[in-house]
XYZ file of C-alpha atoms in Angstrom:
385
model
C 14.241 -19.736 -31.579
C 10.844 -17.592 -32.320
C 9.126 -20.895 -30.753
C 10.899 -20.753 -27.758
C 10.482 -17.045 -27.175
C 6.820 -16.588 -25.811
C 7.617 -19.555 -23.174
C 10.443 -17.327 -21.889
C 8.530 -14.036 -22.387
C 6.129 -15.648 -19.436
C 8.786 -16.066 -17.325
C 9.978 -12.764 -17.814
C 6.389 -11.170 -17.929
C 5.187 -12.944 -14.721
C 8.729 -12.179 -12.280
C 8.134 -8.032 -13.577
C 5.076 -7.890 -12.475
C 5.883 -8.919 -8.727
C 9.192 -7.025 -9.143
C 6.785 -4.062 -9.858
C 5.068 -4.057 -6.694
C 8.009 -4.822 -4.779
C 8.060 -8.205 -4.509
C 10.708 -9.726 -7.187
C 13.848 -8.111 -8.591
C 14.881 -10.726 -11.470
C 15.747 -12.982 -8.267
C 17.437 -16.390 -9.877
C 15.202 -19.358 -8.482
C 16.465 -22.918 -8.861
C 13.490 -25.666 -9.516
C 14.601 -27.633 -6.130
C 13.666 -24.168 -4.116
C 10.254 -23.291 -6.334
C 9.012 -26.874 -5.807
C 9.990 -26.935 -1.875
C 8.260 -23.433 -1.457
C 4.694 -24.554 -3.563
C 4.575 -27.812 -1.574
C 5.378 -25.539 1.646
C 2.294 -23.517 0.191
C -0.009 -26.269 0.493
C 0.951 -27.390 3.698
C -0.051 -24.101 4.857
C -3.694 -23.810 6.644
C -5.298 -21.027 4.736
C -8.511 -19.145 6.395
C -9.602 -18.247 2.754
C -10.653 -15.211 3.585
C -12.867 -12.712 1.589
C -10.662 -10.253 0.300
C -11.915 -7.753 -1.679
C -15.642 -7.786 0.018
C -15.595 -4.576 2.042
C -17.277 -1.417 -0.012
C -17.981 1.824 0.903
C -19.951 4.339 -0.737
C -18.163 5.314 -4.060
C -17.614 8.659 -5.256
C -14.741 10.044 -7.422
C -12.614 13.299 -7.015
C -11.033 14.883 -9.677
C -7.154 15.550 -9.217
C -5.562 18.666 -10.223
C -4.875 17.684 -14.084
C -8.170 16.170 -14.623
C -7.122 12.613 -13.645
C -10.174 11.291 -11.703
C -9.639 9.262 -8.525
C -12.157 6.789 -7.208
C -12.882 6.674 -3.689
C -14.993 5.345 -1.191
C -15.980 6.660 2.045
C -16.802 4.292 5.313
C -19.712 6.542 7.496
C -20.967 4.979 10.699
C -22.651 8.381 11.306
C -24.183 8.722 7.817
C -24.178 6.174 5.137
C -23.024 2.282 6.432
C -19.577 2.566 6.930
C -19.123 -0.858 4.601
C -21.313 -3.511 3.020
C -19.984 -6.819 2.280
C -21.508 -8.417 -1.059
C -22.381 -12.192 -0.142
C -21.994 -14.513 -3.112
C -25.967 -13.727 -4.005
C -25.588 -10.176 -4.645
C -27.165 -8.972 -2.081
C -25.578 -6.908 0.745
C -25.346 -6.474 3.963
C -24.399 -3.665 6.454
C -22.791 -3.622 9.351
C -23.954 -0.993 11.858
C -21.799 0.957 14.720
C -20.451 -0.736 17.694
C -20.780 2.335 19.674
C -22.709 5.511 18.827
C -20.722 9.310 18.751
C -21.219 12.265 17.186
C -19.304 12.738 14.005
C -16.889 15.753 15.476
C -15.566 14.005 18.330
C -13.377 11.579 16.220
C -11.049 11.737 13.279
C -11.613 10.812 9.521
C -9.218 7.939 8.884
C -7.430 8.560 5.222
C -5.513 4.714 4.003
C -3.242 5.558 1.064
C -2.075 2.048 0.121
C 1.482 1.104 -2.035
C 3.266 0.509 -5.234
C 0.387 -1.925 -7.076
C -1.801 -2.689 -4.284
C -5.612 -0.559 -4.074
C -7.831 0.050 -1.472
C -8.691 -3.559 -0.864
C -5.157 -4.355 0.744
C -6.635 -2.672 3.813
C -8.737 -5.356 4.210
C -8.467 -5.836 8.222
C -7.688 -2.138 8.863
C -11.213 -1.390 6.966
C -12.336 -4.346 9.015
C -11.395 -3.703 12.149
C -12.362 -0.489 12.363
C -15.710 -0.410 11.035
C -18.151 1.499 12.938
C -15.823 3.250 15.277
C -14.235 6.072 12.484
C -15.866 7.599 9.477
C -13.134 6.249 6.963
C -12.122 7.266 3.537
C -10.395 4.722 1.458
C -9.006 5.810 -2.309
C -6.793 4.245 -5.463
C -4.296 5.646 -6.142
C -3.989 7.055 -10.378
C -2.718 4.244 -12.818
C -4.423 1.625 -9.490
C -7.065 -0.132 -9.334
C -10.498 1.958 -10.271
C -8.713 5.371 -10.569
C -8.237 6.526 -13.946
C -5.175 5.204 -15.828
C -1.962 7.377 -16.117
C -2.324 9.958 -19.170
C 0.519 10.482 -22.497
C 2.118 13.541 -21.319
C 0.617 14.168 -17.788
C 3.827 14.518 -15.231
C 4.092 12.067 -12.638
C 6.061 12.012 -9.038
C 5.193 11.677 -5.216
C 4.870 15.188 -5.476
C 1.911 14.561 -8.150
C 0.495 11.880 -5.840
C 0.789 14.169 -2.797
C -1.387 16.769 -4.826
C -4.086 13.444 -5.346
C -4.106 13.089 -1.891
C -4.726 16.705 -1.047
C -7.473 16.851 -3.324
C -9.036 13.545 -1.817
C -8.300 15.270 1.456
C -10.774 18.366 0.081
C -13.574 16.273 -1.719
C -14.061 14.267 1.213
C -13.005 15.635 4.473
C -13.789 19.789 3.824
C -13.635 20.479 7.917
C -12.712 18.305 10.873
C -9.347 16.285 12.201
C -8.059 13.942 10.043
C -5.429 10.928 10.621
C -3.355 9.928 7.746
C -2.249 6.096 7.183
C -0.154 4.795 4.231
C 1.634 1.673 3.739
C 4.750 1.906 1.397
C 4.180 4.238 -1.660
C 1.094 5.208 -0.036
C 3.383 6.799 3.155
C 5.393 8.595 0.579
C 2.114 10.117 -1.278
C 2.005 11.798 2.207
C 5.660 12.824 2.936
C 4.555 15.014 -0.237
C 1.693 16.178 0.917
C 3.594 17.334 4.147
C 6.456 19.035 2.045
C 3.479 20.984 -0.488
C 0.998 21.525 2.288
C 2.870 21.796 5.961
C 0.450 24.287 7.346
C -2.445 21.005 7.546
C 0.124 19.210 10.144
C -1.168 20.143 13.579
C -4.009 21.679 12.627
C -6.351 19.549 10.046
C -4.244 16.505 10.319
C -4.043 15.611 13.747
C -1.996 12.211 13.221
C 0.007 9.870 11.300
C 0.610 6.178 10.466
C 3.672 5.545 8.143
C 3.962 1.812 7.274
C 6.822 -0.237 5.619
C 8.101 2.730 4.081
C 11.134 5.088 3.599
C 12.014 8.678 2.808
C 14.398 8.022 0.389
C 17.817 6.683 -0.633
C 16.766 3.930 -2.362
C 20.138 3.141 -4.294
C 21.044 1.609 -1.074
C 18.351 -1.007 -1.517
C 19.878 -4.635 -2.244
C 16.326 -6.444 -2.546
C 17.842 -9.215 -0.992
C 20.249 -9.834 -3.441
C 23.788 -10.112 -3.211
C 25.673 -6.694 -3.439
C 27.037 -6.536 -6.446
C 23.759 -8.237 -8.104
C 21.856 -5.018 -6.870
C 23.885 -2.833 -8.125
C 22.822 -4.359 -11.599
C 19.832 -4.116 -10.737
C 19.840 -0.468 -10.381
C 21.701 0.454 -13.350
C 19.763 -1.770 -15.586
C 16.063 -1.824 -14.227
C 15.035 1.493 -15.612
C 16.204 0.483 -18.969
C 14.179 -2.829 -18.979
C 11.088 -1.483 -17.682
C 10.868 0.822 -20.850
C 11.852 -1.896 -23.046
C 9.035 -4.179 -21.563
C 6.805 -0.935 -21.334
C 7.452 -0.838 -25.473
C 6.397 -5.289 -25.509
C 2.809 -4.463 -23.364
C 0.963 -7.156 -24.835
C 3.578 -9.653 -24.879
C 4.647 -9.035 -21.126
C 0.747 -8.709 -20.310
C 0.201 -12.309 -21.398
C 3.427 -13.881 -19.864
C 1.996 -12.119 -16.569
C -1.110 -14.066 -16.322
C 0.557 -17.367 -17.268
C 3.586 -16.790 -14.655
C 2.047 -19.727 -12.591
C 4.098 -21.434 -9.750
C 7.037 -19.118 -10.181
C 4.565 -15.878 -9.470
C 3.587 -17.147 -5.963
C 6.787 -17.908 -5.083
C 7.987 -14.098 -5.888
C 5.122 -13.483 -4.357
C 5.728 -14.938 -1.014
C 9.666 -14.172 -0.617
C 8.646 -10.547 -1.380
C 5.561 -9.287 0.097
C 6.209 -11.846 2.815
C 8.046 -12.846 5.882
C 7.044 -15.912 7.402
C 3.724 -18.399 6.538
C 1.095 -16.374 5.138
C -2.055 -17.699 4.263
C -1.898 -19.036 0.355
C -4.932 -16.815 0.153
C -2.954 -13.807 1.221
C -0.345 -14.854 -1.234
C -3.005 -15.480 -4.074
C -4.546 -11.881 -3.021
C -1.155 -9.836 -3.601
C -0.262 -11.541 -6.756
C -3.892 -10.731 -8.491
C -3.436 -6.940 -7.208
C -0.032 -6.954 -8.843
C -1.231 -8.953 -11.948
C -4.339 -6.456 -12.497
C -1.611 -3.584 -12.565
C -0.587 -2.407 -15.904
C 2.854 -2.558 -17.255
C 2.582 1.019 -17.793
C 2.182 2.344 -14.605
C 4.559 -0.274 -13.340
C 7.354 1.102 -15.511
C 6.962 5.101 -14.433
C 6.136 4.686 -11.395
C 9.390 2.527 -11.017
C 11.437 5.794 -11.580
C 8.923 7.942 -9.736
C 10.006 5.611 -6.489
C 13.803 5.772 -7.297
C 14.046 9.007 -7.466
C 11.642 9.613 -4.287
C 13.318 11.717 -1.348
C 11.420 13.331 1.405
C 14.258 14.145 3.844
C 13.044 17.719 4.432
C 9.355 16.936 4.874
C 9.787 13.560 7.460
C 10.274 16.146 10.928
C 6.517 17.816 10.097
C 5.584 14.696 10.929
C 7.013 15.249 14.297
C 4.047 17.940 15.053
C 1.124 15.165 15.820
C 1.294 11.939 17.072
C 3.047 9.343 14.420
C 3.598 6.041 14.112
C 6.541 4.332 12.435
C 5.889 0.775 11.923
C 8.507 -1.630 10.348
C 8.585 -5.283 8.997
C 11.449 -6.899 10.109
C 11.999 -9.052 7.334
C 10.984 -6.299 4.813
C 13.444 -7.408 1.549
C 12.172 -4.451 -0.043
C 11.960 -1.609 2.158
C 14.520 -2.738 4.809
C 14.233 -2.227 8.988
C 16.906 0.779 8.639
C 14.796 2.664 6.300
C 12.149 2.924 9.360
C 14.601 3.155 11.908
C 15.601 6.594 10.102
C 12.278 7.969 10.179
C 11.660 6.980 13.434
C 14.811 9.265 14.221
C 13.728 11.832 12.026
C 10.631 11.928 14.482
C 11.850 11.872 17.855
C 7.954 11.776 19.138
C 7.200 9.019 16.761
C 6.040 5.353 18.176
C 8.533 3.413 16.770
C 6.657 -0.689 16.323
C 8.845 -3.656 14.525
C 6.760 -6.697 13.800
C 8.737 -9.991 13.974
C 8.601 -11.743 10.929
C 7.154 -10.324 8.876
C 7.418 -9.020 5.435
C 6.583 -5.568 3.028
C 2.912 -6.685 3.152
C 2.449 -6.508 6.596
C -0.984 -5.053 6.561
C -2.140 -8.274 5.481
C 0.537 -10.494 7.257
C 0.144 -9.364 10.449
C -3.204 -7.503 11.071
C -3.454 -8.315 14.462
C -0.066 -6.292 15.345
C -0.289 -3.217 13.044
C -4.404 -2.381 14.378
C -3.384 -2.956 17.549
C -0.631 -0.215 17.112
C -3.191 1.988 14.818
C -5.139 1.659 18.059
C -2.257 3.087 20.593
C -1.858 5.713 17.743
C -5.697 6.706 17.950
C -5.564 6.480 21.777
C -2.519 8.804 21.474
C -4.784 11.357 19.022
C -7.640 11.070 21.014
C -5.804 12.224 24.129
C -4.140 14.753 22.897
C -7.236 16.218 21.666
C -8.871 15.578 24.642
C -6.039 17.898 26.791
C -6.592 20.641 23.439
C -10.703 20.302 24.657
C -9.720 20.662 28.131
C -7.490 23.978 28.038
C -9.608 25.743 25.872
């Protein structure tokens, strides 16, 4: 039996961490459909592109309990807004595709999700660069930010109170537009409920991405009905079981093989992503630790923002929704969007949670109607005064 055990332990190890991020929940897969989706995988025409490759100057900002938060900062009008390391080490910058002064436009802030970093806003940062002065951070437990403390507390409130203090290290005076995808949309629900008085004044806009402000008992994960409600009374118990195995679960994580990019795909996904896409979400995931997967697992169950979503309704917001989002489901936007009457309301056809990295094309060109929308507003705010 002991023999057996670390074979299964992999299993188990590599399907939590993609439940973690939101892209598994103990799903049963049968070998036929594994096999059909990895030679689907193959088939697939895959760019290969260089995720990961887009820095900005690094700094780190201490949160409120001492937990420090690394962040980088993209300035067109100061420092090079990115530098892309080529495979000799050396880098190079790319310079502004227009020239303007640094007060005429916003400070982008990206707040990205449940085990993702920075580096998921790969074609936002991309896209972008040179136009906005951009600030890009990990959130704590994620990717370089400190790892979560014995005894600190932790809740979207907590990660709200990150934010803010990102918001003062790097962005002291001047408009600021706010874009999270997922967890990273919650982290500012919070900071709307804790800090109200910055809507309309120092934030100026909002992007809220494959997200939800709550109610998550209703979530079925794709599973049948009565398998999600399982789910939900059992999953908290598991986590802190697994939490107690780290090592064990660690190990099985990196050895998950086929089965992981399978998850992986059904998950994050909604239609043929780019194995490299795939590959990218899986390492993000993988590089997570059990830890912070486990508490931050009951930090998102218990999430519920009802009260703060309408402040959003005081600058221009978009509400942008994946329409084959297993995690975070097309109703969960569709109430925001009518919790913010102003709101642009955008559904991308299949796609899935990840659509930042799914579907870049459709979700800058709607960061770019949202901008336009910012822009002239504060353009009309110029005028009358």
């Amino acid at each position: 039996m002991q023999r057996g055990f670390p074979r299964g332990a992999s299993i188990v190890g590599a399907a939590l961490g993609v439940v973690a991020a939101g892209t598994a929940v103990g799903i049963a897969l049968e070998r036929y459909t594994i096999g059909r989706a990895v030679r689907r995988m193959a088939q697939i025409h895959d760019p290969g592109e260089a995720y990961g490759t887009l820095r900005g100057l690094p700094q780190t900002v201490m949160a409120a309990d001492g937990t420090e938060l690394y962040v980088e900062v993209d300035d067109p009008f100061g420092w090079p807004r990115s530098v892309n390391w080529n495979r000799s080490g050396r880098s190079s910058s790319r310079q502004p595709s227009r020239a303007h002064a640094e007060d005429e436009r916003p400070t982008l802030i990206f707040t990205h999700g449940f085990c993702l970093h920075q580096d998921s806003w790969h074609y936002q940062r991309s896209e972008f660069s040179g136009e906005y002065r951009m600030v890009f951070w990990d959130q704590r437990g994620h990717g370089r930010s400190d790892s979560l403390k014995p005894g600190r507390d932790l809740s979207i409130d907590v990660t709200g109170e990150d934010l803010y203090a990102v918001i003062e290290a790097t962005c002291p005076t001047g408009p600021i537009v706010l874009i999270g995808h997922s967890m990273g949309a919650m982290t500012m629900m919070a900071l709307a409920e804790s800090h109200p008085e910055l809507f309309g004044d120092r934030v100026v806009g909002a992007g809220l991405l494959a997200t939800s402000g709550g109610q998550f008992a209703d979530l079925e994960f794709g599973l049948p009905r009565a398998a999600a409600r399982v789910f939900h009374s059992t999953a908290p118990g598991v986590f802190e079981l697994l939490n107690r195995q780290r090592g064990l679960v660690e190990r099985g994580r990196r050895v998950g093989g086929d089965l992981g990019l399978v998850l992986a795909r059904r998950y994050a996904f909604g239609a043929e992503a780019p194995e490299s896409a795939v590959r990218f979400v899986l390492e993000l995931i993988q590089s997570t630790p059990i830890d912070v997967i486990a508490r931050f697992f009951t930090v998102l169950r218990d999430h519920d923002k009802a009260n703060a979503i309408p402040l959003f309704d005081r600058v221009p917001t978009l509400v942008l929704a994946a329409d084959k989002d297993l995690l975070l489901p097309l109703r969960h936007s569709r109430a925001l969007a009518d919790a913010i009457p102003s709101a642009d309301f955008v559904c991308v056809p299949d796609a899935g949670h990840v659509v930042i990295l799914e579907h870049p094309h459709e979700v800058n060109a709607a960061l770019r109607r949202l901008l336009d929308r910012v822009e002239g507003r504060q353009g009309k705010s110029s005028n009358a005064s």
